[in-house]
mmCIF file with all atom_site columns, C-alpha atoms in Angstrom:
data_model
loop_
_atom_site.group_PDB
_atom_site.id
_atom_site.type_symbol
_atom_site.label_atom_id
_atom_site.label_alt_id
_atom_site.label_comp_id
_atom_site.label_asym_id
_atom_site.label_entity_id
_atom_site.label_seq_id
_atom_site.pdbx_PDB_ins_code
_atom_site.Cartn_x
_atom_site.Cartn_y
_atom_site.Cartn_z
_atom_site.occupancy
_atom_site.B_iso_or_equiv
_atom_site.pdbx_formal_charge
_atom_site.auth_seq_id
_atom_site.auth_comp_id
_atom_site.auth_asym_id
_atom_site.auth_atom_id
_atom_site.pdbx_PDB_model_num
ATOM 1   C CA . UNK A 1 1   ? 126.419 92.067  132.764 1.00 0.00 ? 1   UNK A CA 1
ATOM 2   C CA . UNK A 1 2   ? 127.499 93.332  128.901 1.00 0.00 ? 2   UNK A CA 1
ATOM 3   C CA . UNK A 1 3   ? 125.316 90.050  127.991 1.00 0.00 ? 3   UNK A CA 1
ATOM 4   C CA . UNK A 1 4   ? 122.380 91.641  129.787 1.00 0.00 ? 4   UNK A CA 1
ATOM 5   C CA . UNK A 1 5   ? 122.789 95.366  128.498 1.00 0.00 ? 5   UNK A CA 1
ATOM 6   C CA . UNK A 1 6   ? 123.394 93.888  124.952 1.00 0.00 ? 6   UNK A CA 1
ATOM 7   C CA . UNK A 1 7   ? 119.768 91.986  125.391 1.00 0.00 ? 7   UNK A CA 1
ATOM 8   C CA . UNK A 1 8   ? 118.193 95.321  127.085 1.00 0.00 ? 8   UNK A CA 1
ATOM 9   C CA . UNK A 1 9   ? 119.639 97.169  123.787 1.00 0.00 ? 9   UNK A CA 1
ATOM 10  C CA . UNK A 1 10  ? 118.129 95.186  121.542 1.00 0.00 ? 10  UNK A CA 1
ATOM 11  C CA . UNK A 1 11  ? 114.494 94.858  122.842 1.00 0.00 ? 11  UNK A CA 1
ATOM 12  C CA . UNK A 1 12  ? 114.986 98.899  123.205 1.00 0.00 ? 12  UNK A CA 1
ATOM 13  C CA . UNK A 1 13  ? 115.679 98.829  119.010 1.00 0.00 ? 13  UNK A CA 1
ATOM 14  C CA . UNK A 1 14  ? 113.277 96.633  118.406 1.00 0.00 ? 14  UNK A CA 1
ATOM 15  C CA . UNK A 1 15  ? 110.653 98.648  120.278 1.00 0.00 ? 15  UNK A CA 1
ATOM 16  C CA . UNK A 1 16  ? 111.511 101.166 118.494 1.00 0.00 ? 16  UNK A CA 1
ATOM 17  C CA . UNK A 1 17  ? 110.919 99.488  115.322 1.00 0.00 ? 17  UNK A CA 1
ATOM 18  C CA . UNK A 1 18  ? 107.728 98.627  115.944 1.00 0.00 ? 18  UNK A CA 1
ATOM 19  C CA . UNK A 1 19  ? 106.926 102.182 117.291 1.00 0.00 ? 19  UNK A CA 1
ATOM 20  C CA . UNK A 1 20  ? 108.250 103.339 113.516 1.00 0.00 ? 20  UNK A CA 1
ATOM 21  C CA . UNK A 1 21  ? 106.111 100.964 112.064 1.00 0.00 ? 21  UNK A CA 1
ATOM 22  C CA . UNK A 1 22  ? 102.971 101.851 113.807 1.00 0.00 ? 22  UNK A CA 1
ATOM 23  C CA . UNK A 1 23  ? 100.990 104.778 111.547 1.00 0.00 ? 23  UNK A CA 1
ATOM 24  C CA . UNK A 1 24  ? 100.714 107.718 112.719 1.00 0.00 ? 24  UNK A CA 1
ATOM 25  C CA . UNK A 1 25  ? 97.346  108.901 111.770 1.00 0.00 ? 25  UNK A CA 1
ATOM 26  C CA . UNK A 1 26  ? 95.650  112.558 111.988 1.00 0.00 ? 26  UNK A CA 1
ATOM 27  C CA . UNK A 1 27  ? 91.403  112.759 111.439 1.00 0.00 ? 27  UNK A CA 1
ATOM 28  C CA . UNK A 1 28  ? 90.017  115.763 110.973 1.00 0.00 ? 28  UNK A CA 1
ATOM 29  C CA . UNK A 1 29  ? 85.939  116.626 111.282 1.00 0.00 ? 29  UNK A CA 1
ATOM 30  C CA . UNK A 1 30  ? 83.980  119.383 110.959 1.00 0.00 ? 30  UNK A CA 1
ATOM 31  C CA . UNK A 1 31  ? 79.844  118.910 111.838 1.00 0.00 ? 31  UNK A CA 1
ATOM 32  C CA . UNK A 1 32  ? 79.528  122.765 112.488 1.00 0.00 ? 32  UNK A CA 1
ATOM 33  C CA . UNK A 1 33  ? 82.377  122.679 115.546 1.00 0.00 ? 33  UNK A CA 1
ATOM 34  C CA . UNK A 1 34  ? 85.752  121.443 114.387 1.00 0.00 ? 34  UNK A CA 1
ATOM 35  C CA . UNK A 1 35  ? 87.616  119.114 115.934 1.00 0.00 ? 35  UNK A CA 1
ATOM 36  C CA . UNK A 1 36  ? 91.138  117.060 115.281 1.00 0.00 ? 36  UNK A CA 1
ATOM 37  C CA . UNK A 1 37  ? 92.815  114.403 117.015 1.00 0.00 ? 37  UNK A CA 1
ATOM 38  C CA . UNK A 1 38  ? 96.139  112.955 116.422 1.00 0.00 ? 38  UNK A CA 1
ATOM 39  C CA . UNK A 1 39  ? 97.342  109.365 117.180 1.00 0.00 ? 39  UNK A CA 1
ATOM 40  C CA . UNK A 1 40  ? 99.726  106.568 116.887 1.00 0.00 ? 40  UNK A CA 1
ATOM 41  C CA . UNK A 1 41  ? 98.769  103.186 115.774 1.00 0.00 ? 41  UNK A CA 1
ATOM 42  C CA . UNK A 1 42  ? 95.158  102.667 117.757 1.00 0.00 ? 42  UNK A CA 1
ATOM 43  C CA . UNK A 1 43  ? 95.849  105.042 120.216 1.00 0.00 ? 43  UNK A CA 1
ATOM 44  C CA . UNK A 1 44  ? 94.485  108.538 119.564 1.00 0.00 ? 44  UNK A CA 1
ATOM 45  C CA . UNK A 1 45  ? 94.176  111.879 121.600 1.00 0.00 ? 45  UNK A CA 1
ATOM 46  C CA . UNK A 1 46  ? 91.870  114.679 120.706 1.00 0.00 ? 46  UNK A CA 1
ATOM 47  C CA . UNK A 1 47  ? 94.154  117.891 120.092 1.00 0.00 ? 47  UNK A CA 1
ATOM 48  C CA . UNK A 1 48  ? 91.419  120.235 119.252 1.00 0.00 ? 48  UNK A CA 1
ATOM 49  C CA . UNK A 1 49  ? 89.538  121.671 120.962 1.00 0.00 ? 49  UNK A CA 1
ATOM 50  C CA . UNK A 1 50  ? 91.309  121.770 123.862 1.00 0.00 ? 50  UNK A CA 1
ATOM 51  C CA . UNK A 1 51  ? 89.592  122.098 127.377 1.00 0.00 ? 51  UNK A CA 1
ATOM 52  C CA . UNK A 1 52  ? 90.429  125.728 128.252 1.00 0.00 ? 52  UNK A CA 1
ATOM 53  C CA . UNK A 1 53  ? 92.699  126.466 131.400 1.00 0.00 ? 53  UNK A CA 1
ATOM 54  C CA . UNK A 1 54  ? 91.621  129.029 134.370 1.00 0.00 ? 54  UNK A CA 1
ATOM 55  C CA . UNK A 1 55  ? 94.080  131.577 133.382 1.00 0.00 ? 55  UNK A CA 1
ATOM 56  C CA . UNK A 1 56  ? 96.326  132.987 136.422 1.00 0.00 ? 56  UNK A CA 1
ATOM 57  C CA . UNK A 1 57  ? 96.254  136.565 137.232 1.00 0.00 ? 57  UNK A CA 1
ATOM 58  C CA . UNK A 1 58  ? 99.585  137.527 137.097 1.00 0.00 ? 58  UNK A CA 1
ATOM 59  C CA . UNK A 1 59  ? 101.472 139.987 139.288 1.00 0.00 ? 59  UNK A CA 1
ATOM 60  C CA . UNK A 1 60  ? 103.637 143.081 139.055 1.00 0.00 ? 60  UNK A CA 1
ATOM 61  C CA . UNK A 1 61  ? 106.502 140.852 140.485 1.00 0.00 ? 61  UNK A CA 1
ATOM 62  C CA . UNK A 1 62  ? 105.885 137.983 138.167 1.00 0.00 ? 62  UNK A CA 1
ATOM 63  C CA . UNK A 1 63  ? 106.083 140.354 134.952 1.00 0.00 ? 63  UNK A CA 1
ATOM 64  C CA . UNK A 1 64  ? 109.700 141.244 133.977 1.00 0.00 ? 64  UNK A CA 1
ATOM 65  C CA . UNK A 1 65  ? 111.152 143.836 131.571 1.00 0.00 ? 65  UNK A CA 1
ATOM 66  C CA . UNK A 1 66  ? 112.587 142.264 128.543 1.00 0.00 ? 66  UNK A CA 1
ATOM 67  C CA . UNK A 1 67  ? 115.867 143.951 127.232 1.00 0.00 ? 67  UNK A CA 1
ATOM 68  C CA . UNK A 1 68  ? 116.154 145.011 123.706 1.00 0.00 ? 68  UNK A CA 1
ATOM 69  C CA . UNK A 1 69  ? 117.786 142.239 121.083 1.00 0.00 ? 69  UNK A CA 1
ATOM 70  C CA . UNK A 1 70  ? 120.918 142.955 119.841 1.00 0.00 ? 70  UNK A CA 1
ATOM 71  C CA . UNK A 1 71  ? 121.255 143.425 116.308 1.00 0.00 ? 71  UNK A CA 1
ATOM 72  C CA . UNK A 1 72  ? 123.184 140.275 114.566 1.00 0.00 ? 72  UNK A CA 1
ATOM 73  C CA . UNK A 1 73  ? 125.344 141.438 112.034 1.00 0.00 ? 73  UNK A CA 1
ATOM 74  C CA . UNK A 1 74  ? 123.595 140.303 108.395 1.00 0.00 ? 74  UNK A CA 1
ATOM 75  C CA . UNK A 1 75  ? 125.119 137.423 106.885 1.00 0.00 ? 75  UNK A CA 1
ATOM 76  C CA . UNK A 1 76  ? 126.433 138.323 103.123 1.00 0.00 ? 76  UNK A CA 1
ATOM 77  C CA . UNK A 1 77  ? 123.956 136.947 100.765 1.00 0.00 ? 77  UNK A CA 1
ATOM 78  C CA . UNK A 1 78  ? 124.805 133.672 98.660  1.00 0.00 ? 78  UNK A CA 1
ATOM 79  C CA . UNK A 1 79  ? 124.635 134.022 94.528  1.00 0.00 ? 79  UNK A CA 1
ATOM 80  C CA . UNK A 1 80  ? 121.994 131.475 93.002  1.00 0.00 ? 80  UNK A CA 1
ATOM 81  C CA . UNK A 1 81  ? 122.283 130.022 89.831  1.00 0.00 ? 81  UNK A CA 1
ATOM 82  C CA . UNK A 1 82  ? 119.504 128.946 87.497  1.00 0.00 ? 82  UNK A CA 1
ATOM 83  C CA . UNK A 1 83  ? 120.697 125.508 88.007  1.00 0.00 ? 83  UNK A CA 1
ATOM 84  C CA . UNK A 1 84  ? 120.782 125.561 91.761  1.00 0.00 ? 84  UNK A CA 1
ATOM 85  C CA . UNK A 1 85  ? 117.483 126.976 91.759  1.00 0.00 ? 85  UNK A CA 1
ATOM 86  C CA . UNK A 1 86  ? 115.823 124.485 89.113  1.00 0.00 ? 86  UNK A CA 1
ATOM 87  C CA . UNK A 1 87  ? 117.786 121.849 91.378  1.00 0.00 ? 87  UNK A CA 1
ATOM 88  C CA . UNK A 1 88  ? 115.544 123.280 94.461  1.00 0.00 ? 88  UNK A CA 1
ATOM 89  C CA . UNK A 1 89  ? 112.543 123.491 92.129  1.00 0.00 ? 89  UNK A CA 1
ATOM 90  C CA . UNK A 1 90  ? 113.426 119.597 91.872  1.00 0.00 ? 90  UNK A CA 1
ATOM 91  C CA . UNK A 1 91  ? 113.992 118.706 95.461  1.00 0.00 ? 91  UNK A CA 1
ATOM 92  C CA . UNK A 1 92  ? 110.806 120.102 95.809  1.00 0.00 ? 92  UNK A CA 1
ATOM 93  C CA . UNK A 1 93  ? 108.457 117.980 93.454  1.00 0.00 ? 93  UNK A CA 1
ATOM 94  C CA . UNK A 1 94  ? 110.427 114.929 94.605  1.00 0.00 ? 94  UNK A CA 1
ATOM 95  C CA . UNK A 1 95  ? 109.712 115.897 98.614  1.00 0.00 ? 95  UNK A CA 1
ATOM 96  C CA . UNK A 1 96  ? 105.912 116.562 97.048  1.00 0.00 ? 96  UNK A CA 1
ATOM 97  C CA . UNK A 1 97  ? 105.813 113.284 95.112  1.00 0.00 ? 97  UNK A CA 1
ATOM 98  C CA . UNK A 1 98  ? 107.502 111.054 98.143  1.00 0.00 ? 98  UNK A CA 1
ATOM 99  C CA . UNK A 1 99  ? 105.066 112.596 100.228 1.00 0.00 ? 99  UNK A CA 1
ATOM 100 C CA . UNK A 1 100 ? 101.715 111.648 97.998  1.00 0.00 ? 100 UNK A CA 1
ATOM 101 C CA . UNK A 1 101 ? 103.052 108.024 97.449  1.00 0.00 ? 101 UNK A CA 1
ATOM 102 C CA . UNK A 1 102 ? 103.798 107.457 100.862 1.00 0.00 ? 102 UNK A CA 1
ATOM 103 C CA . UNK A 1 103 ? 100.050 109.193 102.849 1.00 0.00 ? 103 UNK A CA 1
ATOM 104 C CA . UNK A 1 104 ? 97.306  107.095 103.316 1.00 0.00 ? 104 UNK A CA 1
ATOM 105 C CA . UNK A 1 105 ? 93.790  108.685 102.833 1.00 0.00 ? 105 UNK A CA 1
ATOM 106 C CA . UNK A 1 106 ? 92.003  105.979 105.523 1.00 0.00 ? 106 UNK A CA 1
ATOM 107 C CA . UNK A 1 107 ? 88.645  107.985 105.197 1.00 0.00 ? 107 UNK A CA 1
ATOM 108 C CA . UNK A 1 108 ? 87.206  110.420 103.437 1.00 0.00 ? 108 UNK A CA 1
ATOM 109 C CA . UNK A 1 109 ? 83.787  111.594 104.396 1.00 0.00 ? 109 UNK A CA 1
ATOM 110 C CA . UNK A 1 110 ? 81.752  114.544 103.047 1.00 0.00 ? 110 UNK A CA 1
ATOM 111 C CA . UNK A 1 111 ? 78.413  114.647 102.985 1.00 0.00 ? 111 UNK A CA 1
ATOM 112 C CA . UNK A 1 112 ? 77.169  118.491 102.282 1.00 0.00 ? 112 UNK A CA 1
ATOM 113 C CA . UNK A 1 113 ? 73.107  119.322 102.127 1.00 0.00 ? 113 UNK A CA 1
ATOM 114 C CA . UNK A 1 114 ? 72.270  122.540 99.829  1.00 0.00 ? 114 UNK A CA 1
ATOM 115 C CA . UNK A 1 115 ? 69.977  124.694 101.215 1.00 0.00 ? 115 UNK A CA 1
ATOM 116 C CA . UNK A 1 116 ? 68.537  128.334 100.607 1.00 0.00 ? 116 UNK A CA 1
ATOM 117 C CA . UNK A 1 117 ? 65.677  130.871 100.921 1.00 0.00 ? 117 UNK A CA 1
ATOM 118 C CA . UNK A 1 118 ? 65.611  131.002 96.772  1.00 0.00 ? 118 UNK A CA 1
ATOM 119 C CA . UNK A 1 119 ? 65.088  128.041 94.957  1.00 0.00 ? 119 UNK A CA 1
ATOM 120 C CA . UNK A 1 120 ? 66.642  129.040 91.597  1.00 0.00 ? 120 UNK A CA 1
ATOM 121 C CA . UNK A 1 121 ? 69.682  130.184 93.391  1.00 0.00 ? 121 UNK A CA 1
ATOM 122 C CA . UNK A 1 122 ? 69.810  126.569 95.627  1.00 0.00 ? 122 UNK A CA 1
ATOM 123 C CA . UNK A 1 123 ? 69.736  124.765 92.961  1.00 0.00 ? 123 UNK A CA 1
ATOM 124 C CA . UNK A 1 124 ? 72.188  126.887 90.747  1.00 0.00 ? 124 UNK A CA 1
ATOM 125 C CA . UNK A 1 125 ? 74.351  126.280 93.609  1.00 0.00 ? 125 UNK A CA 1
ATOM 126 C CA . UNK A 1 126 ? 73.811  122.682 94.152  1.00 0.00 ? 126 UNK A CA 1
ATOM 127 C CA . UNK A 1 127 ? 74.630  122.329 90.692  1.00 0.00 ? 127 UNK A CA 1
ATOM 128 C CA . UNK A 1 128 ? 78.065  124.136 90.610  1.00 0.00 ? 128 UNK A CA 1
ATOM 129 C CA . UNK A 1 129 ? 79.403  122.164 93.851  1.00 0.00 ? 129 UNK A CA 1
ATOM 130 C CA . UNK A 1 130 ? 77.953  118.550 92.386  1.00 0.00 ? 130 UNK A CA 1
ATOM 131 C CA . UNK A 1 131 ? 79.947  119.121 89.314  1.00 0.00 ? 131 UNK A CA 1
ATOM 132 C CA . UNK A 1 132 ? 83.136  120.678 91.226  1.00 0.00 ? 132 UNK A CA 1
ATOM 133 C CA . UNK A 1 133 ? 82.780  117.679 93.089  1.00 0.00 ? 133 UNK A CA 1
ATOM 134 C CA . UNK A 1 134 ? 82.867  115.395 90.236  1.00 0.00 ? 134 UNK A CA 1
ATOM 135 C CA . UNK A 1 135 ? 86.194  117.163 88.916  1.00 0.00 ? 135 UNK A CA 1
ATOM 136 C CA . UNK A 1 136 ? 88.378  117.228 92.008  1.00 0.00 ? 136 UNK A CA 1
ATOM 137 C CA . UNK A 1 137 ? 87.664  113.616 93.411  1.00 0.00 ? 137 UNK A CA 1
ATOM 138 C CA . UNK A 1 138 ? 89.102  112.297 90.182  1.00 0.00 ? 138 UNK A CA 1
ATOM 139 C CA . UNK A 1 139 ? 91.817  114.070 90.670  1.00 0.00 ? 139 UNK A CA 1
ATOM 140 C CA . UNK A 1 140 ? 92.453  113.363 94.654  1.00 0.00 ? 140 UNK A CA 1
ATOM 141 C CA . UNK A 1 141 ? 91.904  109.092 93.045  1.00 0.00 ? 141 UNK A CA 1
ATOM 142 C CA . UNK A 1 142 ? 94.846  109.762 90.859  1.00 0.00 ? 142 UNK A CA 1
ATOM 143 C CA . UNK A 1 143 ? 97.169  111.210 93.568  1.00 0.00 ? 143 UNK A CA 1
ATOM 144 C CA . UNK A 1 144 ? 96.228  109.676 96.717  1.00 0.00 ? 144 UNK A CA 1
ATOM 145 C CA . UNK A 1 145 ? 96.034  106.350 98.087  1.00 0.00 ? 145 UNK A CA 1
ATOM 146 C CA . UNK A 1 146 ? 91.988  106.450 99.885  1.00 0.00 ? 146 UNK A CA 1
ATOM 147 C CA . UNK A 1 147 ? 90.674  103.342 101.066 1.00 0.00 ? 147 UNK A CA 1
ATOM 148 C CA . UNK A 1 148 ? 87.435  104.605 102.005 1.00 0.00 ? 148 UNK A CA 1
ATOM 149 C CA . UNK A 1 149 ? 85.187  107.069 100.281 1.00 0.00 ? 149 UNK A CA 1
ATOM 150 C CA . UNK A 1 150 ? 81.294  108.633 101.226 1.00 0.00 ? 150 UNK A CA 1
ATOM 151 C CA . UNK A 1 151 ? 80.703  111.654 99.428  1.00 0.00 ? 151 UNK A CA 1
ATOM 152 C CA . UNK A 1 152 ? 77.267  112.854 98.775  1.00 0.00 ? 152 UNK A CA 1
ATOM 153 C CA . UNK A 1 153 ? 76.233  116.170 98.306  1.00 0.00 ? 153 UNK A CA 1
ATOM 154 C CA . UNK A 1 154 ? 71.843  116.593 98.026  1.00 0.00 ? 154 UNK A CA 1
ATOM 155 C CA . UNK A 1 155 ? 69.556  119.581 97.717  1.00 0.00 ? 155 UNK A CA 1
ATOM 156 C CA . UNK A 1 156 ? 67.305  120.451 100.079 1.00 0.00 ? 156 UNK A CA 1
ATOM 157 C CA . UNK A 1 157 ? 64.171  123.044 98.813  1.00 0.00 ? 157 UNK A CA 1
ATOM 158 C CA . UNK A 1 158 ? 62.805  123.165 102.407 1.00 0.00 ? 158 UNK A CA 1
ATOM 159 C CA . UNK A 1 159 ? 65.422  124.662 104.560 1.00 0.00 ? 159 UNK A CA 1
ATOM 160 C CA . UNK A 1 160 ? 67.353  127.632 104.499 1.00 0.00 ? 160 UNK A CA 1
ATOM 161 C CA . UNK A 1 161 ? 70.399  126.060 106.196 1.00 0.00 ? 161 UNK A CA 1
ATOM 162 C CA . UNK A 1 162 ? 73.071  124.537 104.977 1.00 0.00 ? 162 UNK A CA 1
ATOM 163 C CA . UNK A 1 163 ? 74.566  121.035 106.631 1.00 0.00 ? 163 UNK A CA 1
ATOM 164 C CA . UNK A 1 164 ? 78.061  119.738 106.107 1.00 0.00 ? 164 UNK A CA 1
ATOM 165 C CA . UNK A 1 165 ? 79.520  117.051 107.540 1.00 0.00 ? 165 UNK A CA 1
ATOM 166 C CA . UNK A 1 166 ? 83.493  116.246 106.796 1.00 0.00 ? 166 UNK A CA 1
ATOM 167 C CA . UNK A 1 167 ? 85.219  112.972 108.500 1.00 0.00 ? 167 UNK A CA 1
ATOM 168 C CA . UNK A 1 168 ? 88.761  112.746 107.218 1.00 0.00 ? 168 UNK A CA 1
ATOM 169 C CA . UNK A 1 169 ? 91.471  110.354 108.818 1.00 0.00 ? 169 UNK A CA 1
ATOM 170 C CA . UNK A 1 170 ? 95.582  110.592 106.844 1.00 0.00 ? 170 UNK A CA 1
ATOM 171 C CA . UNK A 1 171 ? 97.557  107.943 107.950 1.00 0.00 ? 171 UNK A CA 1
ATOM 172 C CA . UNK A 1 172 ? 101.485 107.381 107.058 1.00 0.00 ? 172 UNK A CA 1
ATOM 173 C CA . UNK A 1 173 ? 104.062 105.418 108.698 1.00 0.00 ? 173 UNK A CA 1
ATOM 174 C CA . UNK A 1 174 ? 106.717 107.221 110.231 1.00 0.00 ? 174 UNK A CA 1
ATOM 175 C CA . UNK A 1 175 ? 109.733 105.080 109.290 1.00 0.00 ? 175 UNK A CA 1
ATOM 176 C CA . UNK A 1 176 ? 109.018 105.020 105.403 1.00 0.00 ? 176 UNK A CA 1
ATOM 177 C CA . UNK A 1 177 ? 108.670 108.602 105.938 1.00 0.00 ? 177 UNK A CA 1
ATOM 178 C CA . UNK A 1 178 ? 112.091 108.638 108.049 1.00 0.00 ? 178 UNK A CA 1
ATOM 179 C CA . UNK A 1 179 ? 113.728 107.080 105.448 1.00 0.00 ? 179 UNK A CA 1
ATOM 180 C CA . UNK A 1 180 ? 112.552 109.493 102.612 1.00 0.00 ? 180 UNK A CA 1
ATOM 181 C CA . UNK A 1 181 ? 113.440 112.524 104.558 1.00 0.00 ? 181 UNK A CA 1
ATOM 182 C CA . UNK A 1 182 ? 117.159 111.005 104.627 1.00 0.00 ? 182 UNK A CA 1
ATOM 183 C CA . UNK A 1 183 ? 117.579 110.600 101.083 1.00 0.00 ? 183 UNK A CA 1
ATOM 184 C CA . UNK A 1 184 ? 115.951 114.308 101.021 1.00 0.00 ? 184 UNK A CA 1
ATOM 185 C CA . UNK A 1 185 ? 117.993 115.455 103.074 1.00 0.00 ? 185 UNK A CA 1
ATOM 186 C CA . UNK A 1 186 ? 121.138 113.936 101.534 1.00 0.00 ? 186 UNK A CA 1
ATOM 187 C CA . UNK A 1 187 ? 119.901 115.737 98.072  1.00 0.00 ? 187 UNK A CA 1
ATOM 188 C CA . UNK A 1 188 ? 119.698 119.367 100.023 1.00 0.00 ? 188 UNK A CA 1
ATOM 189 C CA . UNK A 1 189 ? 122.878 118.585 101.157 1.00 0.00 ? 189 UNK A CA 1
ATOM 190 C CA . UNK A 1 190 ? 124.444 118.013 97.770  1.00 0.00 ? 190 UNK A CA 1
ATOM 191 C CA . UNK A 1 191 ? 122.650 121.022 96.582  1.00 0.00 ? 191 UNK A CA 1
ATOM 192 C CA . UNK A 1 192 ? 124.030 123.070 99.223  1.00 0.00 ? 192 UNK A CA 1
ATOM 193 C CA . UNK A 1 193 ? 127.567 122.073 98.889  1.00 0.00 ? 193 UNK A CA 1
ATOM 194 C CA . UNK A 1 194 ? 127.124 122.913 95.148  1.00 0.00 ? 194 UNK A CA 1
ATOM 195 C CA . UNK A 1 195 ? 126.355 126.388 96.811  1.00 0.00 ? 195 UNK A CA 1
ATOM 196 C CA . UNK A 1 196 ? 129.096 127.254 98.731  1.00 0.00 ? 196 UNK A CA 1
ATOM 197 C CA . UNK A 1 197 ? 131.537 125.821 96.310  1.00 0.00 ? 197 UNK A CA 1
ATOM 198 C CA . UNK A 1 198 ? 130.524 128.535 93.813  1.00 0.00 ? 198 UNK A CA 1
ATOM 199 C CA . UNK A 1 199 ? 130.451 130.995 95.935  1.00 0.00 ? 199 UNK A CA 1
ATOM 200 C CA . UNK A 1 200 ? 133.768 130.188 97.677  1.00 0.00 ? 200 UNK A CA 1
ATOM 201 C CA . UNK A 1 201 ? 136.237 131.914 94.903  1.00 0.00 ? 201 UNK A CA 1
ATOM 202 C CA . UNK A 1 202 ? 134.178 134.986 95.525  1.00 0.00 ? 202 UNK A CA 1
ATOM 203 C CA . UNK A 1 203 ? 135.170 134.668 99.458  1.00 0.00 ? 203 UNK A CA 1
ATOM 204 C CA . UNK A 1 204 ? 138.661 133.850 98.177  1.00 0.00 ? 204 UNK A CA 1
ATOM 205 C CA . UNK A 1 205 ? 139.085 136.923 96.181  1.00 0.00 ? 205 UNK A CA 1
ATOM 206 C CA . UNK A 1 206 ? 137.626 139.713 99.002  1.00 0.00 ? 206 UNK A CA 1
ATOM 207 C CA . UNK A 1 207 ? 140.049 138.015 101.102 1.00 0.00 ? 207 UNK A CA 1
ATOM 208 C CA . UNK A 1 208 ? 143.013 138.527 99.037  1.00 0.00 ? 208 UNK A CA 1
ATOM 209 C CA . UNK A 1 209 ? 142.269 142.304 98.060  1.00 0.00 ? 209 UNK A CA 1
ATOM 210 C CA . UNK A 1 210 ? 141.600 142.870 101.723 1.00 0.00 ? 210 UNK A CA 1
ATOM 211 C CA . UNK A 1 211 ? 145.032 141.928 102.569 1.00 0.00 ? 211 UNK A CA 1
ATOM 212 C CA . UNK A 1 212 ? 146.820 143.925 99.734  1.00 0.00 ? 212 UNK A CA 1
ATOM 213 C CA . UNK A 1 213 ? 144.988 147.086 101.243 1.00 0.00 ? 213 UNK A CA 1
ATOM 214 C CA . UNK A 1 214 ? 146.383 146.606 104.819 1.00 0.00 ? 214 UNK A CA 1
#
């Protein structure tokens, strides 16, 4: 029986494993209605929109009076140093930079058609988003891990509409991400301790002049 369970526990873990292993992926597309749909390895569900509900007309018995929240009592503020804070300020740009090394740009699609009742003004415009263009994808190369890129961005003199179309899939897998958050987490908590001891003479003292006035 214990042989059994021991065999059931370890298919369970290395399920699991797998499951951690598999990316979890988000795409994103606009094509004048936005949509997004979330997923796990090849299996994805749209999330938005959503197919809207008949909403229920409630009745006077199903609606209740809420009672008024008690007040909590306010929690004495703790004293931050410059260091703690630069030490958050650090946490932070790690958490940021973990992040960016670990996310997966699969696709990036952007195709955007410049259009106008004014020619001057179209193609005053097209020319301002071509050359944004050109300075932030350099920049998204740099910091991002993309597999797949189609960006184009044209002019067109004979409409007065303008067309986008955005396609973007981010992919990361979850237990490279687990394992960052841990060592994250073990940082805040480091941080935090750092927090309390400093504050913790402070405690110390009210508690001993509180005593000498009773």
């Amino acid at each position: 029986m214990l042989k059994i369970l021991g065999w059931v526990l370890l298919g369970f873990l290395l399920f699991l494993l797998f499951l951690l292993l598999l990316p979890v992926h988000t795409r994103v597309r606009y094509d004048g209605i936005l949509q997004v749909w979330a997923g796990l390895g090849p299996v994805s569900l749209r999330i938005f929109p959503l197919k809207k509900k008949p909403k229920k007309e409630k009745t006077q018995a199903a609606v209740k009076k809420t009672k008024p929240k008690k007040e909590k009592p306010k929690k004495p503020k703790k004293k931050m140093t410059a260091e703690i804070i630069f030490d958050f300020i650090r946490l932070g740009a790690e958490a940021l930079g973990t992040l960016r090394r670990r996310l997966v740009l699969q696709n990036l699609t952007c195709h955007l058609k410049i259009a106008g009742s004014d020619a001057a003004d179209t193609a005053l415009l097209y020319g301002r988003i071509a050359a944004g263009v050109s300075a932030v994808y350099p920049i998204l190369e740099r910091n991002l891990r993309i597999n797949k890129t189609d960006i184009s961005v044209d002019v067109d003199f004979e409409s007065d509409k303008i067309e986008a179309l955005t396609d973007v899939t981010l992919a990361v897998c979850p237990l490279r991400l687990l394992l960052a958050a841990l060592i994250l987490l073990i940082h805040f908590l480091k941080i935090n301790a750092k927090i309390k001891k400093q504050n913790q003479p402070d405690e110390e003292k009210g508690g001993i002049t509180h005593e000498q006035h009773s």
